[in-house]
CSV table of C-alpha atoms and ligand atoms in Angstrom, one decimal:
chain,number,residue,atom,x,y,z
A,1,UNK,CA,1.2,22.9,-51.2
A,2,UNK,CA,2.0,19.0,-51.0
A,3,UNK,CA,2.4,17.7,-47.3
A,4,UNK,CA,3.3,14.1,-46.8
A,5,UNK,CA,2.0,12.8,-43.8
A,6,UNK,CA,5.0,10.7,-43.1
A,7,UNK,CA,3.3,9.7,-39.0
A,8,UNK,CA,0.8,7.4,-40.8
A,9,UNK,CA,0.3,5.2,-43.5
A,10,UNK,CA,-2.3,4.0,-45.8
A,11,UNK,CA,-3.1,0.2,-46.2
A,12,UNK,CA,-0.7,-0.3,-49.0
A,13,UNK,CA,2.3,1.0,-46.3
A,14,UNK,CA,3.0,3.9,-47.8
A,15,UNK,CA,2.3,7.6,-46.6
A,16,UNK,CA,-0.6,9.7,-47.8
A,17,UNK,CA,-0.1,12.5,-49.3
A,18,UNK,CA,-2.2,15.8,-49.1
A,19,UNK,CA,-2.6,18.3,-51.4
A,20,UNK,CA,-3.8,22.4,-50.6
A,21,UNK,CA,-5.0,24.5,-53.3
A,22,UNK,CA,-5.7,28.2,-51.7
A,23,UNK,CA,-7.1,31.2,-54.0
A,24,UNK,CA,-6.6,35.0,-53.6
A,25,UNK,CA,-9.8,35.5,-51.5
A,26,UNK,CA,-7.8,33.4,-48.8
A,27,UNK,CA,-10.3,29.6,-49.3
A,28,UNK,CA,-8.7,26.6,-49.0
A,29,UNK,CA,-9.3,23.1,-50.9
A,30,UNK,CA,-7.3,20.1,-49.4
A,31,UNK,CA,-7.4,16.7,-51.5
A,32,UNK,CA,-5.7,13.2,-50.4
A,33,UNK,CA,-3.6,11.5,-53.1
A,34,UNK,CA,-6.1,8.0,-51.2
A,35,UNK,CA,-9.1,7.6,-53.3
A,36,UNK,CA,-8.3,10.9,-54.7
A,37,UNK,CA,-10.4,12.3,-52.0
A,38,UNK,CA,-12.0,15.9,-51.2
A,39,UNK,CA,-10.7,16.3,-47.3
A,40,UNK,CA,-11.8,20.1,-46.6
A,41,UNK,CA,-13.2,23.1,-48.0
A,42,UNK,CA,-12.9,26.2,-45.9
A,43,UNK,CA,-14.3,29.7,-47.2
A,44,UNK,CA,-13.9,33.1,-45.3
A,45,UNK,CA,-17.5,34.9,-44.3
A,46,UNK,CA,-18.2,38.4,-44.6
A,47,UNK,CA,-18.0,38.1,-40.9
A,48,UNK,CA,-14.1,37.4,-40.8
A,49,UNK,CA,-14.9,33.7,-39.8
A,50,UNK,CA,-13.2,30.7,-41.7
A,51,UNK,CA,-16.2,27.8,-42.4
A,52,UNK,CA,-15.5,24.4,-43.0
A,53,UNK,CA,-18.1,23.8,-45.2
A,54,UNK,CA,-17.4,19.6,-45.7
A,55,UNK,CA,-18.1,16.8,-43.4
A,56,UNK,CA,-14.4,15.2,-42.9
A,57,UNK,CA,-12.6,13.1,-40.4
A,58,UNK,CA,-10.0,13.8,-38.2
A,59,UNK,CA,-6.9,12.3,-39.6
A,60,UNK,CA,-6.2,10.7,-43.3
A,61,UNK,CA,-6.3,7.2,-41.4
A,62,UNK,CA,-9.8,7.5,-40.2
A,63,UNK,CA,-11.0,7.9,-44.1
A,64,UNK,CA,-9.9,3.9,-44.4
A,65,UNK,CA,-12.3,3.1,-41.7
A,66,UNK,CA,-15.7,4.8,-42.7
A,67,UNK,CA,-17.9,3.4,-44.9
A,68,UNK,CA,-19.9,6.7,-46.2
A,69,UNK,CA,-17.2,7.4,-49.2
A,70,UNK,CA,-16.7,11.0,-47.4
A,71,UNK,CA,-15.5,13.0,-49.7
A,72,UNK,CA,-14.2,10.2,-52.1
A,73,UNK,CA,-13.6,9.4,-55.9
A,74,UNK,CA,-16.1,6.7,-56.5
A,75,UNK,CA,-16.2,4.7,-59.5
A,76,UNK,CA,-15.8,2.7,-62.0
A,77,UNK,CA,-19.4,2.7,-61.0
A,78,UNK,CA,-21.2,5.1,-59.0
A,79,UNK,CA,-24.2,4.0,-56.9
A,80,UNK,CA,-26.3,0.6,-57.8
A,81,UNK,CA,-25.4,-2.0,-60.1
A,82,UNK,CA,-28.3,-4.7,-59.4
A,83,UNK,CA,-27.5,-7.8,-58.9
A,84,UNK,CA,-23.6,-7.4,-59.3
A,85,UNK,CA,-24.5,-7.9,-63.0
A,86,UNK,CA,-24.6,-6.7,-66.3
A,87,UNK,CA,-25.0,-8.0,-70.0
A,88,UNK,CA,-22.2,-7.8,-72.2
A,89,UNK,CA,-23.0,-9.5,-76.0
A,90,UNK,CA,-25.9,-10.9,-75.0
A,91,UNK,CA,-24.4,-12.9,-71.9
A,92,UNK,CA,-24.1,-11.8,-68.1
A,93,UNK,CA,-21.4,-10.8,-66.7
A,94,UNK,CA,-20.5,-10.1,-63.0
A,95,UNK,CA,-18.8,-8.1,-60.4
A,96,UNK,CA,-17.9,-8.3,-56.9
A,97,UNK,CA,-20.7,-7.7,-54.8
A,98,UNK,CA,-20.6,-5.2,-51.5
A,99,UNK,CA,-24.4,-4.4,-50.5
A,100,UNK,CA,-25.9,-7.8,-50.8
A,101,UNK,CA,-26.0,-9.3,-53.4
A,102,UNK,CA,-25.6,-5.9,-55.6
A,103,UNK,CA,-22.8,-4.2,-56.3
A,104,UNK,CA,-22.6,-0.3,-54.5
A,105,UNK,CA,-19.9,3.2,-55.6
A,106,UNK,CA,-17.7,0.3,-57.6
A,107,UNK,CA,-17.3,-2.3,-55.1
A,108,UNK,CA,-15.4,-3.7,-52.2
A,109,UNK,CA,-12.6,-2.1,-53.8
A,110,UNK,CA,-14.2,0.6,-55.2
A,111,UNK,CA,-11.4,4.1,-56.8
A,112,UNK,CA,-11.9,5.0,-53.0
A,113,UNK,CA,-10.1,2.7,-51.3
A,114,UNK,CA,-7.3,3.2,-54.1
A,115,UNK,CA,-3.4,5.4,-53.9
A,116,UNK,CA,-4.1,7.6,-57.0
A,117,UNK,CA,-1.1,8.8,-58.4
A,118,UNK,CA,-0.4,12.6,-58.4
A,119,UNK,CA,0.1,13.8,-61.5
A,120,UNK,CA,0.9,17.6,-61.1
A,121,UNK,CA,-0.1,20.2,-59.2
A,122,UNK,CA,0.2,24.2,-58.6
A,123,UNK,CA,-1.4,27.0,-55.6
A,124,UNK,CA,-5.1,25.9,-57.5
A,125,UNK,CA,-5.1,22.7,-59.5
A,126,UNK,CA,-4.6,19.4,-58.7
A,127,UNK,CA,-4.7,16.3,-60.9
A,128,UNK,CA,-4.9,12.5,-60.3
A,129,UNK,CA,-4.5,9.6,-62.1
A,130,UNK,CA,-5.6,5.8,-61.2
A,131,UNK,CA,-4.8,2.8,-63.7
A,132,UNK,CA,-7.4,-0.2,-62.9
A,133,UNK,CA,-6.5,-3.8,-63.9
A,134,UNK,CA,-8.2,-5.6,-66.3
A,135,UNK,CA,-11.4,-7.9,-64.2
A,136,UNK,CA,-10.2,-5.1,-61.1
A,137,UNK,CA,-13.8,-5.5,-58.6
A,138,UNK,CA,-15.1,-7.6,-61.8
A,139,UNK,CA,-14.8,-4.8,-64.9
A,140,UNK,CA,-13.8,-6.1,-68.3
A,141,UNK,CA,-10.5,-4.5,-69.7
A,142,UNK,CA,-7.8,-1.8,-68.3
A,143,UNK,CA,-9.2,1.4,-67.3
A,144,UNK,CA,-7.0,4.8,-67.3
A,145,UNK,CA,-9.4,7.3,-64.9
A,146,UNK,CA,-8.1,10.9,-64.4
A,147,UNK,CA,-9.5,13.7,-62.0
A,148,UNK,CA,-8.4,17.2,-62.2
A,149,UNK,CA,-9.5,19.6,-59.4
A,150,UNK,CA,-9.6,23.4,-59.9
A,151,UNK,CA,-10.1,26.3,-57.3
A,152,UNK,CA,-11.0,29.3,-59.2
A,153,UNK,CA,-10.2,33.0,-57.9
A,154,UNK,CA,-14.3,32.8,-57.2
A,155,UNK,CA,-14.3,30.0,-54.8
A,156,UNK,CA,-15.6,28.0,-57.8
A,157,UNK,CA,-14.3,24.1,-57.2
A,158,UNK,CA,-14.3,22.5,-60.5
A,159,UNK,CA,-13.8,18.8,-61.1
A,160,UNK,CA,-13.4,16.8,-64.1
A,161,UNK,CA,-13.1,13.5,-64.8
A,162,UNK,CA,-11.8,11.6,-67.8
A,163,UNK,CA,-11.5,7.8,-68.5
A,164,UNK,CA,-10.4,5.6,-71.2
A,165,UNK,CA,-10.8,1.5,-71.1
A,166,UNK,CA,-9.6,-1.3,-73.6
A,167,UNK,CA,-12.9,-3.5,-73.9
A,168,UNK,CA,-16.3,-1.9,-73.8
A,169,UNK,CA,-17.3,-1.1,-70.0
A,170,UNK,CA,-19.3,1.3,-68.8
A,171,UNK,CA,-18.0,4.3,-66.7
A,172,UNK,CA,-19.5,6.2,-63.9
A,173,UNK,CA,-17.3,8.8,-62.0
A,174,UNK,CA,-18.7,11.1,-59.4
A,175,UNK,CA,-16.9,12.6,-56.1
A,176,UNK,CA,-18.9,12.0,-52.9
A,177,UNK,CA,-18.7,15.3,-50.7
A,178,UNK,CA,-21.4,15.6,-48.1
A,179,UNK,CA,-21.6,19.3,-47.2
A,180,UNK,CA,-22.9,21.4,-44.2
A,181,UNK,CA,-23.2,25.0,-45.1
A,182,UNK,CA,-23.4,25.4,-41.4
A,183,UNK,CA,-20.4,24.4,-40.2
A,184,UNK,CA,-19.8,20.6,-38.1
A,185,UNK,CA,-22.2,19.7,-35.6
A,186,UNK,CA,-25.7,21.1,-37.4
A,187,UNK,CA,-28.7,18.8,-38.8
A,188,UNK,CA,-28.7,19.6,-42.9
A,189,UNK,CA,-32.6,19.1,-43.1
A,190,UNK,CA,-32.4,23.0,-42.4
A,191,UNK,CA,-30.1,23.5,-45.3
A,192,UNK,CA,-32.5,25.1,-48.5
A,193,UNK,CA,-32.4,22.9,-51.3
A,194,UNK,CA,-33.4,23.9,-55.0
A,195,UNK,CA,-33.3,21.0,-57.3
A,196,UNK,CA,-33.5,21.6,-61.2
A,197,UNK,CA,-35.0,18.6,-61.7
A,198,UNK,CA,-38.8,17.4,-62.6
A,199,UNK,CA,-38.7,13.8,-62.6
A,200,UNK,CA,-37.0,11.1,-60.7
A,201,UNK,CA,-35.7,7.4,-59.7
A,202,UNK,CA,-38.2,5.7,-57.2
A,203,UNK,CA,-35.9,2.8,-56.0
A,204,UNK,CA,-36.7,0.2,-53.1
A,205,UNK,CA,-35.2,-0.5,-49.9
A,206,UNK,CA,-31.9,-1.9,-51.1
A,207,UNK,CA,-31.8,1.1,-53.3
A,208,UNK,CA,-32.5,-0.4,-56.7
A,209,UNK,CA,-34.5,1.5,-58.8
A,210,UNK,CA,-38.3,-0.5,-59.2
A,211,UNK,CA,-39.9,1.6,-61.1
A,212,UNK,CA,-39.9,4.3,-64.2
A,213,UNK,CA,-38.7,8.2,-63.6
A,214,UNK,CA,-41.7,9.4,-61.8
A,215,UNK,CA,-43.2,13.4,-62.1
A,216,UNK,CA,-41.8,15.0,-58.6
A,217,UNK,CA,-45.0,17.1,-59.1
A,218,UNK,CA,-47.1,16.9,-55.8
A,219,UNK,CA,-44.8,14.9,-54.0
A,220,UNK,CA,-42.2,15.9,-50.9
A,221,UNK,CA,-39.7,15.1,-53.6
A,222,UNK,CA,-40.3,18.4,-55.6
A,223,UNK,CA,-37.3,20.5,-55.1
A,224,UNK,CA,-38.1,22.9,-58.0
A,225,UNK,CA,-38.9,25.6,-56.0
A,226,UNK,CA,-36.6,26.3,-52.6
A,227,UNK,CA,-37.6,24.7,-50.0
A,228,UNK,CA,-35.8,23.2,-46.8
A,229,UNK,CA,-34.6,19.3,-46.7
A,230,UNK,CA,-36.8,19.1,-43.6
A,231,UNK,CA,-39.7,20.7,-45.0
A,232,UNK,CA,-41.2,17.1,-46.7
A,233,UNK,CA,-38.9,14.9,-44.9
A,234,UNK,CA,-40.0,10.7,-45.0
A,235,UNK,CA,-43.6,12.6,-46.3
A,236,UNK,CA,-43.2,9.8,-49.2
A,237,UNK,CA,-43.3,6.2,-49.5
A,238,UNK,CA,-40.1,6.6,-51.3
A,239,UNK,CA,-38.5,8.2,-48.4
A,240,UNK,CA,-39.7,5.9,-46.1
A,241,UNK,CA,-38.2,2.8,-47.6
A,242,UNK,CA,-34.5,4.1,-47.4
A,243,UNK,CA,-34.6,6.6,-44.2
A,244,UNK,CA,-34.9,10.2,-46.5
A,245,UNK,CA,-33.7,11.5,-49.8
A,246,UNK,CA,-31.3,8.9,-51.1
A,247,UNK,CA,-32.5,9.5,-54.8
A,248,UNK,CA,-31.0,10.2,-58.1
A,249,UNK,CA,-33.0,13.0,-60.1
A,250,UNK,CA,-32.9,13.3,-64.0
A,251,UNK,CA,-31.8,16.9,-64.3
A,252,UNK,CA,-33.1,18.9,-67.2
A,253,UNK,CA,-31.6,18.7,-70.4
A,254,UNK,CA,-30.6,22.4,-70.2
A,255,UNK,CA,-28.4,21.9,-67.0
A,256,UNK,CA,-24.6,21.8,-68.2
A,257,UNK,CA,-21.1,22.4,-66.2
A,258,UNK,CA,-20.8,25.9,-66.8
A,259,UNK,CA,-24.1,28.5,-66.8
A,260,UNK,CA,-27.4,26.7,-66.6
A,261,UNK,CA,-26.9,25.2,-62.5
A,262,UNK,CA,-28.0,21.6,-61.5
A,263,UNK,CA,-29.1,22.8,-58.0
A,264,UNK,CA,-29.2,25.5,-55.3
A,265,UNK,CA,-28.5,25.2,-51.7
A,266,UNK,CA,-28.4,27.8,-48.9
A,267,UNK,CA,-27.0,27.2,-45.0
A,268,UNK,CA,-29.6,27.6,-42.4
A,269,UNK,CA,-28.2,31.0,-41.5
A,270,UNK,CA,-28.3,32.2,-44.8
A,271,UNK,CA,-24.6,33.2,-44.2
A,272,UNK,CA,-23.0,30.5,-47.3
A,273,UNK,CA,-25.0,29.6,-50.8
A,274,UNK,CA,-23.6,26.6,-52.8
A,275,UNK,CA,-24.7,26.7,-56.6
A,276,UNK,CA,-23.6,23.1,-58.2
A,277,UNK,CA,-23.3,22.7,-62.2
A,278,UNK,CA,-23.1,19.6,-63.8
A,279,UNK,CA,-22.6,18.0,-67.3
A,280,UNK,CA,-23.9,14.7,-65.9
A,281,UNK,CA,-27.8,14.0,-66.3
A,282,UNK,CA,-29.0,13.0,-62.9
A,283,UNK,CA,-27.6,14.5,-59.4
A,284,UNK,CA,-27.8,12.1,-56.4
A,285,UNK,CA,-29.9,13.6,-53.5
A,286,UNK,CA,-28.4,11.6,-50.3
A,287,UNK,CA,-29.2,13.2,-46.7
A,288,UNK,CA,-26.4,11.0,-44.9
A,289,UNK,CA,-29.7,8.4,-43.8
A,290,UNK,CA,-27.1,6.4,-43.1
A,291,UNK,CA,-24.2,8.4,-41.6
A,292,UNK,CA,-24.5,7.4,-37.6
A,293,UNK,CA,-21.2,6.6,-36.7
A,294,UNK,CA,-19.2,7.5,-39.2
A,295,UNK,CA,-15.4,9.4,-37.7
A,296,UNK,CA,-15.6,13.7,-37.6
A,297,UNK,CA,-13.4,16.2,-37.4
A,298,UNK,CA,-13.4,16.1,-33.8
A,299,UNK,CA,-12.8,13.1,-32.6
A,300,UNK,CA,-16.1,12.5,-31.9
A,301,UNK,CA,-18.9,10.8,-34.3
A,302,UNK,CA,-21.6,11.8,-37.1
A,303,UNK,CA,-24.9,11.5,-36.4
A,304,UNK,CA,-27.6,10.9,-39.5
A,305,UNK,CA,-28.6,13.8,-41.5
A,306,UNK,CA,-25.3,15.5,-40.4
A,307,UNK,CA,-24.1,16.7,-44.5
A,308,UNK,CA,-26.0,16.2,-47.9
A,309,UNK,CA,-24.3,14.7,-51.1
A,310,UNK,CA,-25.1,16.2,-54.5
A,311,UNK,CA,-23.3,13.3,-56.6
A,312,UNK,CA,-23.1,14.0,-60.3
A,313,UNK,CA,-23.7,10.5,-62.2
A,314,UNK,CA,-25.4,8.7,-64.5
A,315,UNK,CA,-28.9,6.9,-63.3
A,316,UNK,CA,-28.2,4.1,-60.9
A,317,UNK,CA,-28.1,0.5,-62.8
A,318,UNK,CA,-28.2,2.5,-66.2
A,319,UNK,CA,-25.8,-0.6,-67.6
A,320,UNK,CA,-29.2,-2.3,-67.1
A,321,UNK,CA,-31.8,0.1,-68.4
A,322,UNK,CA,-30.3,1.2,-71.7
A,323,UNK,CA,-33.7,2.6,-72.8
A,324,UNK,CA,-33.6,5.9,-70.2
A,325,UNK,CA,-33.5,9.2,-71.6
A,326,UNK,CA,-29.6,10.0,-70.8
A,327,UNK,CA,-26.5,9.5,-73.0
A,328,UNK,CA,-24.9,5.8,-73.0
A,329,UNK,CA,-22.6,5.1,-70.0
A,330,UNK,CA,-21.0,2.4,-71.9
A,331,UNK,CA,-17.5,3.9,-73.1
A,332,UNK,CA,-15.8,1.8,-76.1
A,333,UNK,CA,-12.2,1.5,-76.3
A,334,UNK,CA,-11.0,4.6,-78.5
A,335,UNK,CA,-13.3,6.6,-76.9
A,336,UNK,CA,-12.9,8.9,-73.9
A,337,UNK,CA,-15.6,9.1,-70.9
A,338,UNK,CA,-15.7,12.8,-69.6
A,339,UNK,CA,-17.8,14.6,-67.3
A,340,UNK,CA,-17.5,17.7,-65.1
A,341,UNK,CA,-19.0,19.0,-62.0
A,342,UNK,CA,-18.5,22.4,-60.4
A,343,UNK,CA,-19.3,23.5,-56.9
A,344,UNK,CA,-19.4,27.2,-56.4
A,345,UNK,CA,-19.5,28.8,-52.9
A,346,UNK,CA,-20.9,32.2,-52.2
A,347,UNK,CA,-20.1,33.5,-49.1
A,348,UNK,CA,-23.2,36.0,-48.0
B,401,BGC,C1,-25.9,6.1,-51.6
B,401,BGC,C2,-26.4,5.8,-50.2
B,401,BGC,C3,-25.2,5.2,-49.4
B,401,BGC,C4,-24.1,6.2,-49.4
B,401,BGC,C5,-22.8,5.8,-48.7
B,401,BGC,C6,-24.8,7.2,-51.5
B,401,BGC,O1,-24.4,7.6,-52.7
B,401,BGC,O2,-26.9,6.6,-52.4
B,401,BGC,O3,-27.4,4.8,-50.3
B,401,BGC,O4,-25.6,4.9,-48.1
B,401,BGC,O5,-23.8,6.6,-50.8
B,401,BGC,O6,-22.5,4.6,-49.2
């Protein structure tokens, strides 16, 4: 179902325009055609209750004025780029900086902040199309992006991404959902958390990584075995530095988009399970360290540590660190940048 929502407008003047996807069981998946973002997710319980199971705000307007990407389409770049900078032949080249001097989810002007067109859509698919100018936030060359939501008769939400350029550029898509299994209004630290995962990113307190993929073993950042979000919390030097888990982990080599699952996670109640599979190599832990203030459903405001993102992307800054154990993130004109990310939701 396509709604306009002809009482407000997005910064380019024009309405947005909201897409619902609903399956057989009766779940709903809304999408905004602004940033191409993921507004709500509501699954029926056992129970006969209807959980929202995404932090969201209140109105399509509100999503302009947060800065947490709720929900969002972030690229070209997702996460760090240090320094605003790459090398390209040997010489550097630069984007617009938005954290400091570095350059964070694409930049000031990141796919988020962008009308994506919509390109079709039926009761459970949606897809989306964005063209970005040549030297747009400080890319080289055109970029064609395209993100195609699915809501399966399973409650399986499936996203894929593909992108093509005209000069070589590197290409990092990734949506930005933070989740509560609980429902609005709950601390996710008591949210479960199984992470396939054994080694990841230590980064510093601007969130660049300083160091080499480090063994989770015998650290509060081993999520290999269930355990809740609270159960280590700020236990490591890591954690300390940026407020919680805001890390990207190098999945094993055996995760993929359809069978072998990037991660587990399980509300506090034990009433909703979310199972995410990826065909990206490393899965961005982020507790929302830095959600206070951001606009809810209600009216009202987010505190910290009120929904978790699972973000499907390449390493942070991999443009810069060409030598990590991950496929290239450069994509060459002629070639096509895919990836693919599924969130299934089991109600209990
Ligand atoms: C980053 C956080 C950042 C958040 C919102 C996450 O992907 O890792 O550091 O605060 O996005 O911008």
């Amino acid at each position: 179902m396509l709604t306009p929502v002809s009482t407000q407008r997005a910064p380019d003047g024009s309405p947005f325009q909201l897409v619902t996807l609903k399956n057989p069981a009766g779940t709903t998946a809304t999408f905004m055609d602004w940033g191409a973002t993921w507004l709500s997710f509501v699954l029926p319980l056992a129970d006969g209750e209807r959980r929202e199971l995404l932090l969201g705000c209140q109105s399509p307007e509100e999503y302009v004025n947060q800065s947490a990407y709720l929900g969002a389409t972030v690229g070209r770049y997702a996460n760090r780029i240090a320094r605003s900078q790459f090398q390209i032949d040997c010489k550097p080249h630069l984007l617009v900086a938005n954290q400091g001097v570095h350059q964070l989810h694409g930049g000031p002007e990141g796919f988020n902040a962008r009308r994506w067109k919509i390109l079709n859509y039926t009761e459970q698919k949606v897809s989306f199309q964005l063209v970005s100018p040549d030297g747009d936030q400080g890319y080289p060359g055109e970029l064609t992006a395209e993100v195609h939501y699915v809501l399966t008769d399973d409650n399986r939400l499936e996203i894929s991404y593909k992108a093509q350029v005209d000069k070589l550029c590197p290409v990092n898509l990734t949506n930005h959902a933070y989740f509560n299994l609980d429902g609005e209004g709950h601390d996710v630290r008591k949210h479960r958390l199984q992470l396939f995962a054994e080694r990841f990113l230590p980064i510093d307190s601007d969130g660049i990584p300083c160091a080499d993929l480090t063994s989770v073993q015998q650290t509060g950042m081993d999520f290999r075995t269930p355990k809740t979000l609270a159960q280590d919390f700020l236990k490591d030097r890591d954690q300390q530095r940026v407020k919680g888990y805001d890390h990207a982990y190098l999945l094993y080599a055996t995760c993929n988009a359809s069978d072998n699952p990037a991660a587990n996670l399980w509300s506090s109640d034990d009433k909703v399970k979310m199972t995410v599979f990826t065909s990206a190599p490393a899965l961005q832990l982020y507790t929302g360290n830095f959600l206070n203030g951001t606009p809810n459903r209600t009216g009202g405001q987010y505190a910290n540590y009120s929904g978790v993102a699972l973000e499907s992307e390449f390493l942070p800054d991999s443009p810069n660190h060409s030598t990590w154990p991950q496929p290239s993130c450069w994509i060459k004109p002629g070639q096509t940048y895919r990836s693919a990310t599924v969130y299934q939701f089991f109600a209990l």
